[in-house]
């Protein structure tokens, strides 16, 4: 007869054997297996693939943007395109060394199917390069594109076409792009492609950040790319009509592209939708089809700055870019796949605050500027002037005594040259005090100036879109994409 102890160890051994038999059961969900037991992936690989990544696009960000449009247009039936796709899933985002990922580790997961440490770009933590979906698309003869509203060398785009132990090595990442074969680059960040000490012919670019004399824009040009740089060349980009098989490199700003809320004021650089449209027009000339990654990169930055309106307008701009892909899908239904993901949530954005049941997003309708790029630069010591400014440009009229107290507290800190990063992050305290006042009025509030570990929504449409459904880790998104495309992501190339 079995003693209790023996029984326990038998059960343990049995469980162990079962685990060995079926593999790493705890970490391997039964992906791509439908109720009938058959793989969800079937038929030919899609010819055209869109991979949309909203940086910092969590569930709250998606819903705030949708409700905002509903409230401000009085159209209660309004749906964001990204919230209206037929296949839906939920993703976990943790990195290898933290439950709260950064965009490098999250980008690496989404681009390569590998977990890595925060800060690492398309490498394992010990420095081995891992293959990216864009590299595999290249190897399979597809046209490829990388579009973003951040610097092109920023973590998310970098994860698709470069390998680096640190996301901060943006000059090295820029060099990787030269050898990447990617056919269409567009975004910001010209400062990492121009030679050191470069004398500025384009006021919108500013100073180079390179520490060598290489002019990568000229090198792209030598490789046959059609090069656009600076906001000054936005219209020639807009009017550009690609002929057969052309390559494009466009960097409209020195650093990031403007926040959508600032961009809307003068339209001086193309919107994410305009760029996506141009990418489709250019890449669809390749008869092997294309793989296009489009990042809404500044949703994240607005979240960091706890800028509710900034988040909303960048989500709406991202959604309009997705609409361009949906329009293309309507013409090529049997050959197109569109996958929309976030890489993590930013800000710990909560749609509800205090002890009530309200969300008042109409409070945001008179906001005309971003917190980080614009509002942050306004306060100059003149309190009256600042209060007038936020009345006119930040929708804050009739400040209460309590709100004025919050503002004055922040102004005291700035006037004395002090810091309080716990309360205001690394931003200007007056700007953060202002955005927090507005968030409180809207009843949406924040838990962090960094990222959060919350699950995030995924949505998809098109060929094999159903394979992305369900509760998945972010690495499974890349793996599922690879399986659909018959790409091989397991290859580890020689470390550089
Ligand atoms: Zn971030």
CSV table of C-alpha atoms in Angstrom, one decimal, residues 77-364:
chain,number,residue,atom,x,y,z
A,77,UNK,CA,-22.0,54.8,-32.7
A,78,UNK,CA,-18.5,55.8,-33.6
A,79,UNK,CA,-15.9,53.0,-33.5
A,80,UNK,CA,-12.2,53.2,-34.0
A,81,UNK,CA,-11.1,50.9,-36.9
A,82,UNK,CA,-8.7,49.1,-34.6
A,83,UNK,CA,-11.6,48.3,-32.2
A,84,UNK,CA,-13.7,47.0,-35.1
A,85,UNK,CA,-11.6,44.2,-36.5
A,86,UNK,CA,-13.1,40.7,-36.4
A,87,UNK,CA,-10.2,38.8,-34.7
A,88,UNK,CA,-9.3,39.9,-31.2
A,89,UNK,CA,-6.9,38.8,-28.6
A,90,UNK,CA,-5.1,39.8,-25.4
A,91,UNK,CA,-1.3,39.8,-25.0
A,92,UNK,CA,1.1,39.8,-22.1
A,93,UNK,CA,4.1,42.0,-22.5
A,94,UNK,CA,6.7,41.2,-19.8
A,95,UNK,CA,10.4,41.1,-20.8
A,96,UNK,CA,13.0,38.6,-19.7
A,97,UNK,CA,14.2,40.6,-16.8
A,98,UNK,CA,11.2,42.6,-15.8
A,99,UNK,CA,7.4,42.3,-15.6
A,100,UNK,CA,7.3,45.9,-16.9
A,101,UNK,CA,8.8,45.8,-20.4
A,102,UNK,CA,10.5,48.6,-22.3
A,103,UNK,CA,10.0,49.2,-26.0
A,104,UNK,CA,13.3,47.5,-26.9
A,105,UNK,CA,12.4,44.1,-25.3
A,106,UNK,CA,8.8,44.4,-26.4
A,107,UNK,CA,9.9,45.3,-30.0
A,108,UNK,CA,12.2,42.3,-30.0
A,109,UNK,CA,9.4,40.1,-28.9
A,110,UNK,CA,7.1,41.4,-31.6
A,111,UNK,CA,9.8,41.4,-34.3
A,112,UNK,CA,11.6,38.1,-33.5
A,113,UNK,CA,9.5,36.0,-31.1
A,114,UNK,CA,12.2,36.1,-28.5
A,115,UNK,CA,12.2,37.4,-24.9
A,116,UNK,CA,15.1,39.6,-24.1
A,117,UNK,CA,16.1,42.1,-21.4
A,118,UNK,CA,14.9,45.7,-21.4
A,119,UNK,CA,17.1,47.9,-23.6
A,120,UNK,CA,18.2,45.1,-25.9
A,121,UNK,CA,17.4,45.3,-29.7
A,122,UNK,CA,16.8,42.0,-31.6
A,123,UNK,CA,19.4,40.1,-29.6
A,124,UNK,CA,19.5,37.6,-26.8
A,125,UNK,CA,20.8,39.2,-23.5
A,126,UNK,CA,24.1,37.5,-24.1
A,127,UNK,CA,24.5,39.2,-27.4
A,128,UNK,CA,23.4,36.7,-30.1
A,129,UNK,CA,21.5,38.2,-33.0
A,130,UNK,CA,18.0,36.9,-33.5
A,131,UNK,CA,16.3,36.9,-36.9
A,132,UNK,CA,13.5,39.5,-37.4
A,133,UNK,CA,10.3,39.3,-39.4
A,134,UNK,CA,11.5,42.1,-41.7
A,135,UNK,CA,14.8,40.2,-42.4
A,136,UNK,CA,12.8,37.1,-43.2
A,137,UNK,CA,10.5,39.1,-45.5
A,138,UNK,CA,13.6,40.4,-47.3
A,139,UNK,CA,15.0,36.9,-47.6
A,140,UNK,CA,11.7,35.7,-49.1
A,141,UNK,CA,11.9,38.4,-51.8
A,142,UNK,CA,9.1,40.7,-50.4
A,143,UNK,CA,9.3,44.4,-50.4
A,144,UNK,CA,9.6,45.7,-46.9
A,145,UNK,CA,8.8,49.0,-45.1
A,146,UNK,CA,9.4,50.6,-41.7
A,147,UNK,CA,7.2,53.6,-40.8
A,148,UNK,CA,7.2,55.4,-37.5
A,149,UNK,CA,6.4,58.7,-35.8
A,150,UNK,CA,9.5,58.5,-33.6
A,151,UNK,CA,13.1,58.7,-34.7
A,152,UNK,CA,13.6,55.8,-37.2
A,153,UNK,CA,16.4,54.6,-34.9
A,154,UNK,CA,14.1,54.4,-31.8
A,155,UNK,CA,13.6,51.1,-30.1
A,156,UNK,CA,10.5,49.7,-31.9
A,157,UNK,CA,11.6,50.2,-35.5
A,158,UNK,CA,15.1,49.3,-34.6
A,159,UNK,CA,14.0,45.9,-33.4
A,160,UNK,CA,12.9,45.0,-36.9
A,161,UNK,CA,16.0,45.9,-38.9
A,162,UNK,CA,19.0,46.1,-36.6
A,163,UNK,CA,20.7,44.3,-33.7
A,164,UNK,CA,22.2,46.1,-30.8
A,165,UNK,CA,22.9,45.3,-27.2
A,166,UNK,CA,21.6,48.8,-26.3
A,167,UNK,CA,18.7,50.8,-27.8
A,168,UNK,CA,20.8,53.9,-27.0
A,169,UNK,CA,23.3,53.2,-29.7
A,170,UNK,CA,21.2,55.0,-32.3
A,171,UNK,CA,24.1,55.9,-34.5
A,172,UNK,CA,25.0,52.2,-34.9
A,173,UNK,CA,21.4,51.3,-35.5
A,174,UNK,CA,21.3,53.8,-38.3
A,175,UNK,CA,24.3,52.0,-39.9
A,176,UNK,CA,22.5,48.7,-39.7
A,177,UNK,CA,19.7,50.2,-41.8
A,178,UNK,CA,22.1,50.8,-44.6
A,179,UNK,CA,22.7,47.0,-45.0
A,180,UNK,CA,19.1,46.1,-44.2
A,181,UNK,CA,17.7,46.1,-47.7
A,182,UNK,CA,14.5,47.6,-46.3
A,183,UNK,CA,12.7,49.3,-49.2
A,184,UNK,CA,10.8,52.1,-47.5
A,185,UNK,CA,11.8,54.0,-44.4
A,186,UNK,CA,9.9,57.0,-43.2
A,187,UNK,CA,9.7,58.8,-39.9
A,188,UNK,CA,11.8,61.2,-37.8
A,189,UNK,CA,15.4,61.1,-36.6
A,190,UNK,CA,17.5,62.6,-39.4
A,191,UNK,CA,20.1,63.6,-36.7
A,192,UNK,CA,21.5,60.1,-36.6
A,193,UNK,CA,22.0,59.9,-40.4
A,194,UNK,CA,23.9,63.2,-40.9
A,195,UNK,CA,27.6,63.7,-40.4
A,196,UNK,CA,28.9,65.3,-37.2
A,197,UNK,CA,29.1,69.1,-37.3
A,198,UNK,CA,26.8,69.1,-40.3
A,199,UNK,CA,25.8,72.6,-41.2
A,200,UNK,CA,22.1,72.8,-41.3
A,201,UNK,CA,20.5,73.5,-44.6
A,202,UNK,CA,17.1,72.4,-43.3
A,203,UNK,CA,16.0,74.3,-40.2
A,204,UNK,CA,13.6,71.5,-39.2
A,205,UNK,CA,16.5,69.1,-38.7
A,206,UNK,CA,18.8,70.8,-36.1
A,207,UNK,CA,22.1,69.4,-35.1
A,208,UNK,CA,23.5,66.0,-36.0
A,209,UNK,CA,24.1,63.4,-33.2
A,210,UNK,CA,26.6,61.4,-35.2
A,211,UNK,CA,30.2,61.2,-33.9
A,212,UNK,CA,31.7,60.4,-37.3
A,213,UNK,CA,31.8,62.0,-40.7
A,214,UNK,CA,29.5,59.6,-42.5
A,215,UNK,CA,26.5,61.1,-44.3
A,216,UNK,CA,24.1,58.2,-44.3
A,217,UNK,CA,21.5,60.1,-46.3
A,218,UNK,CA,24.1,60.4,-49.1
A,219,UNK,CA,24.9,56.7,-48.7
A,220,UNK,CA,21.2,55.8,-49.0
A,221,UNK,CA,21.1,58.0,-52.1
A,222,UNK,CA,24.1,56.2,-53.5
A,223,UNK,CA,22.2,52.9,-53.0
A,224,UNK,CA,19.4,54.2,-55.2
A,225,UNK,CA,17.0,55.3,-52.4
A,226,UNK,CA,14.9,58.4,-53.1
A,227,UNK,CA,15.8,60.5,-50.1
A,228,UNK,CA,13.6,63.1,-48.4
A,229,UNK,CA,14.6,65.0,-45.3
A,230,UNK,CA,13.3,67.8,-43.3
A,231,UNK,CA,9.8,69.2,-43.0
A,232,UNK,CA,10.7,71.3,-46.0
A,233,UNK,CA,10.6,68.3,-48.2
A,234,UNK,CA,7.2,67.1,-47.0
A,235,UNK,CA,5.4,68.3,-50.0
A,236,UNK,CA,7.8,66.7,-52.5
A,237,UNK,CA,7.2,63.5,-50.5
A,238,UNK,CA,3.5,64.0,-50.7
A,239,UNK,CA,3.7,64.6,-54.4
A,240,UNK,CA,6.1,61.8,-55.1
A,241,UNK,CA,4.9,59.2,-57.5
A,242,UNK,CA,7.0,56.0,-57.3
A,243,UNK,CA,7.8,54.2,-60.5
A,244,UNK,CA,8.7,50.4,-60.5
A,245,UNK,CA,10.6,49.0,-57.5
A,246,UNK,CA,11.8,52.3,-56.0
A,247,UNK,CA,13.3,52.6,-52.6
A,248,UNK,CA,12.5,55.5,-50.2
A,249,UNK,CA,14.2,57.0,-47.2
A,250,UNK,CA,12.4,59.9,-45.5
A,251,UNK,CA,13.3,61.5,-42.2
A,252,UNK,CA,11.1,64.6,-41.8
A,253,UNK,CA,12.5,65.8,-38.4
A,254,UNK,CA,15.8,65.8,-36.5
A,255,UNK,CA,14.3,63.9,-33.6
A,256,UNK,CA,10.7,62.5,-33.3
A,257,UNK,CA,7.9,63.6,-35.6
A,258,UNK,CA,5.5,66.0,-33.9
A,259,UNK,CA,2.7,64.9,-31.7
A,260,UNK,CA,-0.5,64.7,-33.8
A,261,UNK,CA,-2.1,67.4,-31.7
A,262,UNK,CA,0.8,69.8,-32.6
A,263,UNK,CA,1.0,68.5,-36.2
A,264,UNK,CA,-2.6,69.3,-36.8
A,265,UNK,CA,-2.0,73.0,-36.2
A,266,UNK,CA,0.1,73.5,-39.4
A,267,UNK,CA,0.2,70.1,-41.2
A,268,UNK,CA,3.9,70.8,-42.0
A,269,UNK,CA,4.9,67.1,-42.0
A,270,UNK,CA,2.9,64.3,-43.4
A,271,UNK,CA,0.5,62.4,-41.1
A,272,UNK,CA,1.0,58.8,-40.2
A,273,UNK,CA,-1.9,58.0,-42.6
A,274,UNK,CA,-0.3,59.9,-45.5
A,275,UNK,CA,3.0,58.1,-44.9
A,276,UNK,CA,1.3,54.7,-44.7
A,277,UNK,CA,-0.6,55.5,-47.9
A,278,UNK,CA,2.7,56.4,-49.7
A,279,UNK,CA,4.3,53.2,-48.3
A,280,UNK,CA,1.5,51.1,-49.8
A,281,UNK,CA,1.8,52.9,-53.1
A,282,UNK,CA,5.5,52.3,-53.2
A,283,UNK,CA,5.8,48.8,-51.9
A,284,UNK,CA,2.8,47.3,-53.8
A,285,UNK,CA,4.8,47.7,-57.0
A,286,UNK,CA,6.8,44.6,-56.0
A,287,UNK,CA,5.1,41.5,-57.5
A,288,UNK,CA,6.2,39.4,-54.5
A,289,UNK,CA,4.1,41.5,-52.2
A,290,UNK,CA,5.2,43.4,-49.1
A,291,UNK,CA,5.7,43.3,-45.3
A,292,UNK,CA,5.1,46.7,-43.8
A,293,UNK,CA,5.6,47.7,-40.1
A,294,UNK,CA,3.9,50.9,-39.0
A,295,UNK,CA,4.4,52.3,-35.6
A,296,UNK,CA,2.3,54.9,-33.8
A,297,UNK,CA,5.3,55.7,-31.7
A,298,UNK,CA,4.2,58.8,-29.8
A,299,UNK,CA,1.1,57.4,-28.1
A,300,UNK,CA,3.8,56.1,-25.7
A,301,UNK,CA,5.5,59.5,-25.3
A,302,UNK,CA,2.2,61.2,-24.5
A,303,UNK,CA,1.5,58.5,-21.9
A,304,UNK,CA,4.9,59.1,-20.3
A,305,UNK,CA,4.0,62.8,-20.0
A,306,UNK,CA,0.5,61.9,-18.6
A,307,UNK,CA,-0.9,63.9,-21.6
A,308,UNK,CA,-4.4,62.5,-22.0
A,309,UNK,CA,-5.3,64.6,-25.1
A,310,UNK,CA,-1.9,63.9,-26.7
A,311,UNK,CA,-2.6,60.1,-26.3
A,312,UNK,CA,-6.0,60.4,-27.8
A,313,UNK,CA,-5.0,62.4,-30.9
A,314,UNK,CA,-2.0,60.0,-31.6
A,315,UNK,CA,-4.3,57.0,-31.2
A,316,UNK,CA,-6.8,58.6,-33.7
A,317,UNK,CA,-3.9,59.3,-36.1
A,318,UNK,CA,-2.7,55.7,-35.7
A,319,UNK,CA,-6.3,54.5,-36.4
A,320,UNK,CA,-6.4,56.6,-39.6
A,321,UNK,CA,-3.2,54.9,-40.7
A,322,UNK,CA,-4.8,51.5,-40.1
A,323,UNK,CA,-7.8,52.7,-42.2
A,324,UNK,CA,-5.4,53.1,-45.2
A,325,UNK,CA,-4.5,49.4,-44.8
A,326,UNK,CA,-8.1,48.4,-44.4
A,327,UNK,CA,-8.9,50.2,-47.7
A,328,UNK,CA,-6.1,48.3,-49.4
A,329,UNK,CA,-7.4,45.1,-47.8
A,330,UNK,CA,-10.9,45.7,-49.3
A,331,UNK,CA,-9.2,45.5,-52.8
A,332,UNK,CA,-7.1,42.5,-51.9
A,333,UNK,CA,-9.1,40.5,-49.4
A,334,UNK,CA,-7.7,37.1,-50.2
A,335,UNK,CA,-4.1,38.2,-50.1
A,336,UNK,CA,-3.9,40.6,-47.2
A,337,UNK,CA,-3.3,40.3,-43.4
A,338,UNK,CA,-3.5,43.2,-41.0
A,339,UNK,CA,-2.4,42.8,-37.4
A,340,UNK,CA,-2.7,45.6,-34.9
A,341,UNK,CA,-0.9,45.3,-31.5
A,342,UNK,CA,0.5,47.4,-28.7
A,343,UNK,CA,3.9,46.8,-27.3
A,344,UNK,CA,2.9,47.7,-23.7
A,345,UNK,CA,0.8,50.2,-21.8
A,346,UNK,CA,2.2,53.5,-20.8
A,347,UNK,CA,1.2,55.7,-17.9
A,348,UNK,CA,-1.0,53.3,-16.1
A,349,UNK,CA,-3.9,55.3,-17.6
A,350,UNK,CA,-7.1,54.8,-15.7
A,351,UNK,CA,-10.5,55.8,-17.1
A,352,UNK,CA,-12.1,56.7,-13.8
A,353,UNK,CA,-10.8,58.6,-10.7
A,354,UNK,CA,-12.0,59.5,-7.3
A,355,UNK,CA,-15.2,58.4,-5.8
A,356,UNK,CA,-17.7,58.7,-8.6
A,357,UNK,CA,-19.0,57.1,-11.9
A,358,UNK,CA,-18.0,59.7,-14.5
A,359,UNK,CA,-15.7,60.1,-17.4
A,360,UNK,CA,-15.7,63.6,-18.8
A,361,UNK,CA,-13.7,63.5,-22.0
A,362,UNK,CA,-15.4,66.6,-23.4
A,363,UNK,CA,-13.1,68.5,-20.9
A,364,UNK,CA,-10.3,67.9,-23.4
